[in-house]
mmCIF file of C-alpha atoms in Angstrom:
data_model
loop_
_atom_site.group_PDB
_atom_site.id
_atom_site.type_symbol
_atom_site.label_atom_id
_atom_site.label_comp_id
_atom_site.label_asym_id
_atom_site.label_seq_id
_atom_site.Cartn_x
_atom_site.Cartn_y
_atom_site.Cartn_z
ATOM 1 C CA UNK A 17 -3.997 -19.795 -3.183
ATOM 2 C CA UNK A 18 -1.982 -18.750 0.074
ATOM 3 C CA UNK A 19 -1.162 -15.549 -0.890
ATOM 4 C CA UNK A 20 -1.666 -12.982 -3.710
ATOM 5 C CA UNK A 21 -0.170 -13.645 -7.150
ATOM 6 C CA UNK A 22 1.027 -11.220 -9.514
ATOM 7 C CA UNK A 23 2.500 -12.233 -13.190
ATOM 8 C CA UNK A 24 4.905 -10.942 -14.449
ATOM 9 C CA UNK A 25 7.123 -9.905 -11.722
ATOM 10 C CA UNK A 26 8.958 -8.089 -14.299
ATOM 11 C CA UNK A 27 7.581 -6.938 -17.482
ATOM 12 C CA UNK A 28 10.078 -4.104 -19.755
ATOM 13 C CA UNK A 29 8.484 -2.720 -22.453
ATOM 14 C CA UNK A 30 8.851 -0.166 -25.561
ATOM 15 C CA UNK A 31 6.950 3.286 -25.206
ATOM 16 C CA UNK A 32 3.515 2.576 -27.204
ATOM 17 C CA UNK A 33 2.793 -0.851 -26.513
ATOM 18 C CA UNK A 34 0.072 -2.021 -24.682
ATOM 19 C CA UNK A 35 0.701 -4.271 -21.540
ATOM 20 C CA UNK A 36 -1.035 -6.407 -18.897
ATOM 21 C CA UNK A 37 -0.496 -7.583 -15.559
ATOM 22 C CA UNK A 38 -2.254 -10.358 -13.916
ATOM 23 C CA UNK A 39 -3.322 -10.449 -10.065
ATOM 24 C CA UNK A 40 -4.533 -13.357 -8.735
ATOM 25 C CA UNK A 41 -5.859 -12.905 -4.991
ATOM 26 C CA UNK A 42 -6.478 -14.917 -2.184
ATOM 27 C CA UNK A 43 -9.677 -17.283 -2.606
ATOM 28 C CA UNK A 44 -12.338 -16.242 -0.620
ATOM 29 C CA UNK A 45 -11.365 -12.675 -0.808
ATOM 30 C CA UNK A 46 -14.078 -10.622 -2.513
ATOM 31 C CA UNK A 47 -12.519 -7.527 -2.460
ATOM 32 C CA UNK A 48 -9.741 -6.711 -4.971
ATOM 33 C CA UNK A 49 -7.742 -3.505 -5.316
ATOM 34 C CA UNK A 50 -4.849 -1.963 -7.477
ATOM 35 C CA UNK A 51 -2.172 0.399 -6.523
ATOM 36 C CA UNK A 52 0.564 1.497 -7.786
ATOM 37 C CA UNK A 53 3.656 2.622 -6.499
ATOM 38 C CA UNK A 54 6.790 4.916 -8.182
ATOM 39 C CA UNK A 55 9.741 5.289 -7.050
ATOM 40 C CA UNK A 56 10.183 6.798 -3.374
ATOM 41 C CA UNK A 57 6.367 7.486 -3.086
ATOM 42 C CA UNK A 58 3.436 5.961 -1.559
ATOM 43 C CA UNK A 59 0.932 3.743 -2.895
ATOM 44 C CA UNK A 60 -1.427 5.411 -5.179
ATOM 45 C CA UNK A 61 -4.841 3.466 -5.358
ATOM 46 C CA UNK A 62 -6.083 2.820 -8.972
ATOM 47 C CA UNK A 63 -9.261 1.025 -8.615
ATOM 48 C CA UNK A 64 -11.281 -1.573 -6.586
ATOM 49 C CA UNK A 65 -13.339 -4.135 -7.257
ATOM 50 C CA UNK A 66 -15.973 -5.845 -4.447
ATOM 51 C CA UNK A 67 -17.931 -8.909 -6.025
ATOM 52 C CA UNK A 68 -20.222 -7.979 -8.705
ATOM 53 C CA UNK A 69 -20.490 -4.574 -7.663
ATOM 54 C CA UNK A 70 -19.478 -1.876 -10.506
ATOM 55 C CA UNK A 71 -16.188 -1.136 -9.770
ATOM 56 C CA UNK A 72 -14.527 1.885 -8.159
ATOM 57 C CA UNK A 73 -12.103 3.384 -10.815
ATOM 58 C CA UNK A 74 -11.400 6.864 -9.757
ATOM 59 C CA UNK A 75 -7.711 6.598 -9.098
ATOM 60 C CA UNK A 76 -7.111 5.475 -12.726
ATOM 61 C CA UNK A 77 -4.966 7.943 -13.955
ATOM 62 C CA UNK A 78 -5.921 8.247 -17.813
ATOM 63 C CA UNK A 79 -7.957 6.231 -20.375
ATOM 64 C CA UNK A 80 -5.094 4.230 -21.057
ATOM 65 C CA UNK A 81 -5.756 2.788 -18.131
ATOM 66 C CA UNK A 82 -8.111 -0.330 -17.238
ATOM 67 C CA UNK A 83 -8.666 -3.036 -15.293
ATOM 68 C CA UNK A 84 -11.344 -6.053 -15.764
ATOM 69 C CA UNK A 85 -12.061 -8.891 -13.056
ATOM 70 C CA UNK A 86 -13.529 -11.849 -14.439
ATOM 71 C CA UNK A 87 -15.462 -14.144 -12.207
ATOM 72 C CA UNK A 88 -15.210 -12.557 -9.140
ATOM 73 C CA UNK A 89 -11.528 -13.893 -8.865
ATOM 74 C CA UNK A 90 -8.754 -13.035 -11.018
ATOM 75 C CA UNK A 91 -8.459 -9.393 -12.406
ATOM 76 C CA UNK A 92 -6.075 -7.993 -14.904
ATOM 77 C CA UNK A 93 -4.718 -3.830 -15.435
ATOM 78 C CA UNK A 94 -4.354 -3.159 -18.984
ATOM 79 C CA UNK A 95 -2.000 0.134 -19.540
ATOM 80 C CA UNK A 96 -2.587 1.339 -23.314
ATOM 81 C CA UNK A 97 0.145 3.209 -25.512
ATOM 82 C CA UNK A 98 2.253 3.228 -22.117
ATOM 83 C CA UNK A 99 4.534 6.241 -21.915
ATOM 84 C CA UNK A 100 7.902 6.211 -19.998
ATOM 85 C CA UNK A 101 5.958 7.983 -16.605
ATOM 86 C CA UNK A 102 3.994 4.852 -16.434
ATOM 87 C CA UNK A 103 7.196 2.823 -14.970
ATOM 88 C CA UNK A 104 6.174 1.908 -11.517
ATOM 89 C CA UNK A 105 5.864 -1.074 -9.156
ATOM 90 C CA UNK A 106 1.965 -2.169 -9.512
ATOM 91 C CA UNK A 107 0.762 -3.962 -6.470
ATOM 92 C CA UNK A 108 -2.540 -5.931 -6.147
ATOM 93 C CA UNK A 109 -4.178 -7.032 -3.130
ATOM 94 C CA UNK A 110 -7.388 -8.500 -1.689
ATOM 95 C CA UNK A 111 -9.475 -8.486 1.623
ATOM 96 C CA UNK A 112 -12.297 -10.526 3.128
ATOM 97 C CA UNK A 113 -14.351 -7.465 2.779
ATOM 98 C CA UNK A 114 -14.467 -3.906 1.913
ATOM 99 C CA UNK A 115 -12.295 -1.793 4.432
ATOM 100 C CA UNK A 116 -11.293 -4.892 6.092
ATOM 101 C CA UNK A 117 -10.168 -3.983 9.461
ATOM 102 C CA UNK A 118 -7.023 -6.428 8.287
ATOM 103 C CA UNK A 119 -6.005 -4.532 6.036
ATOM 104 C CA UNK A 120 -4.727 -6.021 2.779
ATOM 105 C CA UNK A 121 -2.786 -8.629 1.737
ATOM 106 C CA UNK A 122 -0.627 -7.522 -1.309
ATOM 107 C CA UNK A 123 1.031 -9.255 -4.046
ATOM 108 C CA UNK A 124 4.605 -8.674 -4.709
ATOM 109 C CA UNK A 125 3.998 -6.673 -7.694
ATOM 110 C CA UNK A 126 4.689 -6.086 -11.166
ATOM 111 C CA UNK A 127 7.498 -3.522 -11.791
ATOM 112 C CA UNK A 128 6.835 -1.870 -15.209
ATOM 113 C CA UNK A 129 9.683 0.186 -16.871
ATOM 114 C CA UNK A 130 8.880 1.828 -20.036
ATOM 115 C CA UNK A 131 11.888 2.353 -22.073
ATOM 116 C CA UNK B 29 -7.792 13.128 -1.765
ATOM 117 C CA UNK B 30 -6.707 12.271 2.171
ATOM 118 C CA UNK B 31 -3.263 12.862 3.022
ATOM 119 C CA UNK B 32 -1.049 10.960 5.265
ATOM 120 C CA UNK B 33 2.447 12.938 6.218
ATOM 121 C CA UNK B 34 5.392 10.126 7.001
ATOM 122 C CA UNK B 35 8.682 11.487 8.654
ATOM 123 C CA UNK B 36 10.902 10.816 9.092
ATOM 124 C CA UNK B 37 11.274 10.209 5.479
ATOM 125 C CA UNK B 38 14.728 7.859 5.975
ATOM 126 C CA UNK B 39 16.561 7.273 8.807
ATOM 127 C CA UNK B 40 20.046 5.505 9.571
ATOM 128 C CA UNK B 41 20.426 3.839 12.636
ATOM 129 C CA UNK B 42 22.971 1.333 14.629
ATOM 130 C CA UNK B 43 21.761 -1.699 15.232
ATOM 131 C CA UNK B 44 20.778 -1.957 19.106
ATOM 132 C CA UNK B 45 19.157 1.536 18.763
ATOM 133 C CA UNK B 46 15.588 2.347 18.954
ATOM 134 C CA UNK B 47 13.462 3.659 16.169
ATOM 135 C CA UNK B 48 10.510 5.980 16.266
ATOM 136 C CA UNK B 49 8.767 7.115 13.537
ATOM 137 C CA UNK B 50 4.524 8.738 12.845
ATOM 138 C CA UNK B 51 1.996 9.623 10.568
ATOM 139 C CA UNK B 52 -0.117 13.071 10.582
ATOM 140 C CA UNK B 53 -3.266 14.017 8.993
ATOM 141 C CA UNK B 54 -5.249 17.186 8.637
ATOM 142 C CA UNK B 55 -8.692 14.893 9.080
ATOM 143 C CA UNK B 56 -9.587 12.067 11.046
ATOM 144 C CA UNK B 57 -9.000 8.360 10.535
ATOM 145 C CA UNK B 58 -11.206 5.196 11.240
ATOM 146 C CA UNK B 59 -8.535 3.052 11.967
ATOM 147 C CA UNK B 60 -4.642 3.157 11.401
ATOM 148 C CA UNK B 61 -2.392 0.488 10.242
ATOM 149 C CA UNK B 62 1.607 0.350 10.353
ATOM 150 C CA UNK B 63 3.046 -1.737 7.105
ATOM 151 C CA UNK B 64 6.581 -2.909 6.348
ATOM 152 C CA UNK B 65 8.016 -2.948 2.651
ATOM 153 C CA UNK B 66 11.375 -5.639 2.209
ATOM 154 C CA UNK B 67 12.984 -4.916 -1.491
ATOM 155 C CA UNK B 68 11.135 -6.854 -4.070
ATOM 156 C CA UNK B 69 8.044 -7.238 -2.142
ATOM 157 C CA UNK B 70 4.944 -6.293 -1.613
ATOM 158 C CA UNK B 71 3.718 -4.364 1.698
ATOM 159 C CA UNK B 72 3.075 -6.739 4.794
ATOM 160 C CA UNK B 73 0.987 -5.679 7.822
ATOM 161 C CA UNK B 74 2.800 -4.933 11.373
ATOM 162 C CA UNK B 75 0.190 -3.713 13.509
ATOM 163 C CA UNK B 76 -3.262 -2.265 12.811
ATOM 164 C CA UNK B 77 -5.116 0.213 15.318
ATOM 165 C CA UNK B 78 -8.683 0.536 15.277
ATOM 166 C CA UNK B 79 -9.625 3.563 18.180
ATOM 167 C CA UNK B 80 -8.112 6.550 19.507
ATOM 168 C CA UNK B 81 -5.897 6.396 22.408
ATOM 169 C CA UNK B 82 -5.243 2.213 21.335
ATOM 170 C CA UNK B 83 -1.949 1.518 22.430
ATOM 171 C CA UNK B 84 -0.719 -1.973 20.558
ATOM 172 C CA UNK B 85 2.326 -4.169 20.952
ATOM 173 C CA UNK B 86 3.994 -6.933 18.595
ATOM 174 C CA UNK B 87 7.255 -8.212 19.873
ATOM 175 C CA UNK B 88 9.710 -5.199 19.615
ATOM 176 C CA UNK B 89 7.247 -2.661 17.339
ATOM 177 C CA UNK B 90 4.648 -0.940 19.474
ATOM 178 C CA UNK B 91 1.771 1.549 17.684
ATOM 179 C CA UNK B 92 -0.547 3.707 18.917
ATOM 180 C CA UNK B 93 -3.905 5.499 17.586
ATOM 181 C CA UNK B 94 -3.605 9.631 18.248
ATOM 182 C CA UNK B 95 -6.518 10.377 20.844
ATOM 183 C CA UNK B 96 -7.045 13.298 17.240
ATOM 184 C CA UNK B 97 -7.328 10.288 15.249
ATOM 185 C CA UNK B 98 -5.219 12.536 12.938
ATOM 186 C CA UNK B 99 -2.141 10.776 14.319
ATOM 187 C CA UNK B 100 -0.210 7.676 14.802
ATOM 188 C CA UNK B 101 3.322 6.695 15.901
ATOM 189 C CA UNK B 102 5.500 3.553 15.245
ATOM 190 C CA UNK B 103 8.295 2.459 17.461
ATOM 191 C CA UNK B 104 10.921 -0.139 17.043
ATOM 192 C CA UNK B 105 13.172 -1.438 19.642
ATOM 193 C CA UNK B 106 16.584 -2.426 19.727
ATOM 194 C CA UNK B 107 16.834 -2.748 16.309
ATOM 195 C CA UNK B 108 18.698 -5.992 14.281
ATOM 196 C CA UNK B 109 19.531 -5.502 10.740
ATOM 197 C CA UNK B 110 16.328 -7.340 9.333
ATOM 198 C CA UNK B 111 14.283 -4.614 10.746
ATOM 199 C CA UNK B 112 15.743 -2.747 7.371
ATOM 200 C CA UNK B 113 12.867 -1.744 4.981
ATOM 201 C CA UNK B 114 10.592 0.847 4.251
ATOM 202 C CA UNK B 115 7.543 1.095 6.487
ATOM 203 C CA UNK B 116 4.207 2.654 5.702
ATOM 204 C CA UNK B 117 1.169 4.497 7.683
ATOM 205 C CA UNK B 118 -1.766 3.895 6.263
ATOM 206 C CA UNK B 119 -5.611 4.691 6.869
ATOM 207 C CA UNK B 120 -9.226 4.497 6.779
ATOM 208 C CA UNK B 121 -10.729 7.959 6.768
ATOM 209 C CA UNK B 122 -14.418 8.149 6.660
ATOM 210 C CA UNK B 123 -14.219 10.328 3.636
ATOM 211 C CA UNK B 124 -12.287 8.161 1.528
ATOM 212 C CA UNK B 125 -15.298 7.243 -0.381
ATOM 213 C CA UNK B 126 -18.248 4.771 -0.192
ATOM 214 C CA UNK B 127 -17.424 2.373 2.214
ATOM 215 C CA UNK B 128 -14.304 3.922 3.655
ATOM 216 C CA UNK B 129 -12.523 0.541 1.843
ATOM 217 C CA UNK B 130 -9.715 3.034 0.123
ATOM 218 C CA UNK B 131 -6.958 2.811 1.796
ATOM 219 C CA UNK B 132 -4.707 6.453 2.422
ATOM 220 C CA UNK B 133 -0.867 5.466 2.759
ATOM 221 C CA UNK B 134 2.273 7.816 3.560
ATOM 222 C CA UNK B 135 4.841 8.055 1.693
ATOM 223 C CA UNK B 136 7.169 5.778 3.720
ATOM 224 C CA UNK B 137 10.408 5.865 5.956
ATOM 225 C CA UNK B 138 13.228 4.128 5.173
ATOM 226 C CA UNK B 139 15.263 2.195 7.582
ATOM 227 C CA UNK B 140 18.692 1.528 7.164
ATOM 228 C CA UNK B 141 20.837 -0.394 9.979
ATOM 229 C CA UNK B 142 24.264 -0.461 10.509
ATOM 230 C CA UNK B 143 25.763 -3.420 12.237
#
């Protein structure tokens, strides 16, 4: 597509329940990378993904958290048991390559609240 | 993990008025990139700076790379209301990881204009 799309734009949800949000980057773009952003801080990176490489998931925060990309295209974040501190904006976006000197194009986001 | 420190952290301007606002680091960056937030969306790049002493223009925003590489600066000129948003440093360090693809952002300065 032309840009990066993220589904749902909104998604509320009850304390326990399981949720996922769907990223679906630019074609072409190997590399694929989750952030996520609360309120009045930066972006927080989550975990990357580069073609069929293993993927980088050292800024997950718990084992709740996981992410999957199938086909080298579109990847989705699975948050487990979600608890309230989970509510945040979570942004996706993609590069040509790894450390792109680009930058990355981001998605609009999903913004999770946890109620 | 790298740090980037934003400031200022908001700022309230009149419109016509220019706008200045940088990044620090206690380590070095690769390359430096300036990012704009509107409400609702997802980050979009400005300018991006790839070595020290790089002095960059687009229209009324001009960057430039610390000759440290532990600094950068954004400036906005005569500012019209749709320059309102939140704007983000952000960085490559070499010690963000493999690859250097993990991007480090600030936490943001928020721009307000008054008419």
């Amino acid at each position: 597509g032309a840009g990066v799309s993220q589904s749902p734009s909104n998604k509320v949800t009850e304390k326990g329940k399981d949720v996922e949000l769907r990223c679906d980057p630019i074609s072409g773009h190997t590399a694929l990378y989750w952030y996520r952003q609360s309120l009045g801080q930066g972006l927080e990176f989550l975990i990357y993904f580069q073609g069929n490489s293993a993927p980088d998931k050292s800024g997950l925060p718990s084992d709740r958290f996981s992410a999957e990309r199938t086909g080298g295209s579109v990847s989705t974040l699975t948050i487990q048991r979600t608890q309230q501190e989970d509510s945040a904006v979570y942004l996706c976006a993609s590069s040509l390559a790894p450390g792109s000197s680009y930058g990355y194009t981001f998605g609009s986001g999903t913004r999770l609240t946890v109620v | 993990g790298q740090q980037l420190n934003q400031s200022p952290q908001s700022m309230f301007i009149q419109e016509g008025e220019d706008v200045s606002m940088n990044c620090t680091s206690s380590s070095i960056f690769n390359t430096w990139l300036w990012y704009k937030q509107d409400p609702g969306e997802g980050p979009v790049l400005l300018i991006a700076l790839y070595k020290a002493g790089e002095l960059t223009s687009n229209g009324r925003l001009t960057a430039q790379f610390g000759i440290t590489r532990k600094d950068s600066f954004l400036n906005i000129s005569a500012s019209i209301p749709s320059d309102v948003g939140i704007y983000f440093c952000a960085g490559f360090s070499p010690y963000s990881g493999a690859g250097s693809y993990q991007l480090t952002f600030g936490k943001g300065t928020k721009l307000s204009v008054i008419p």
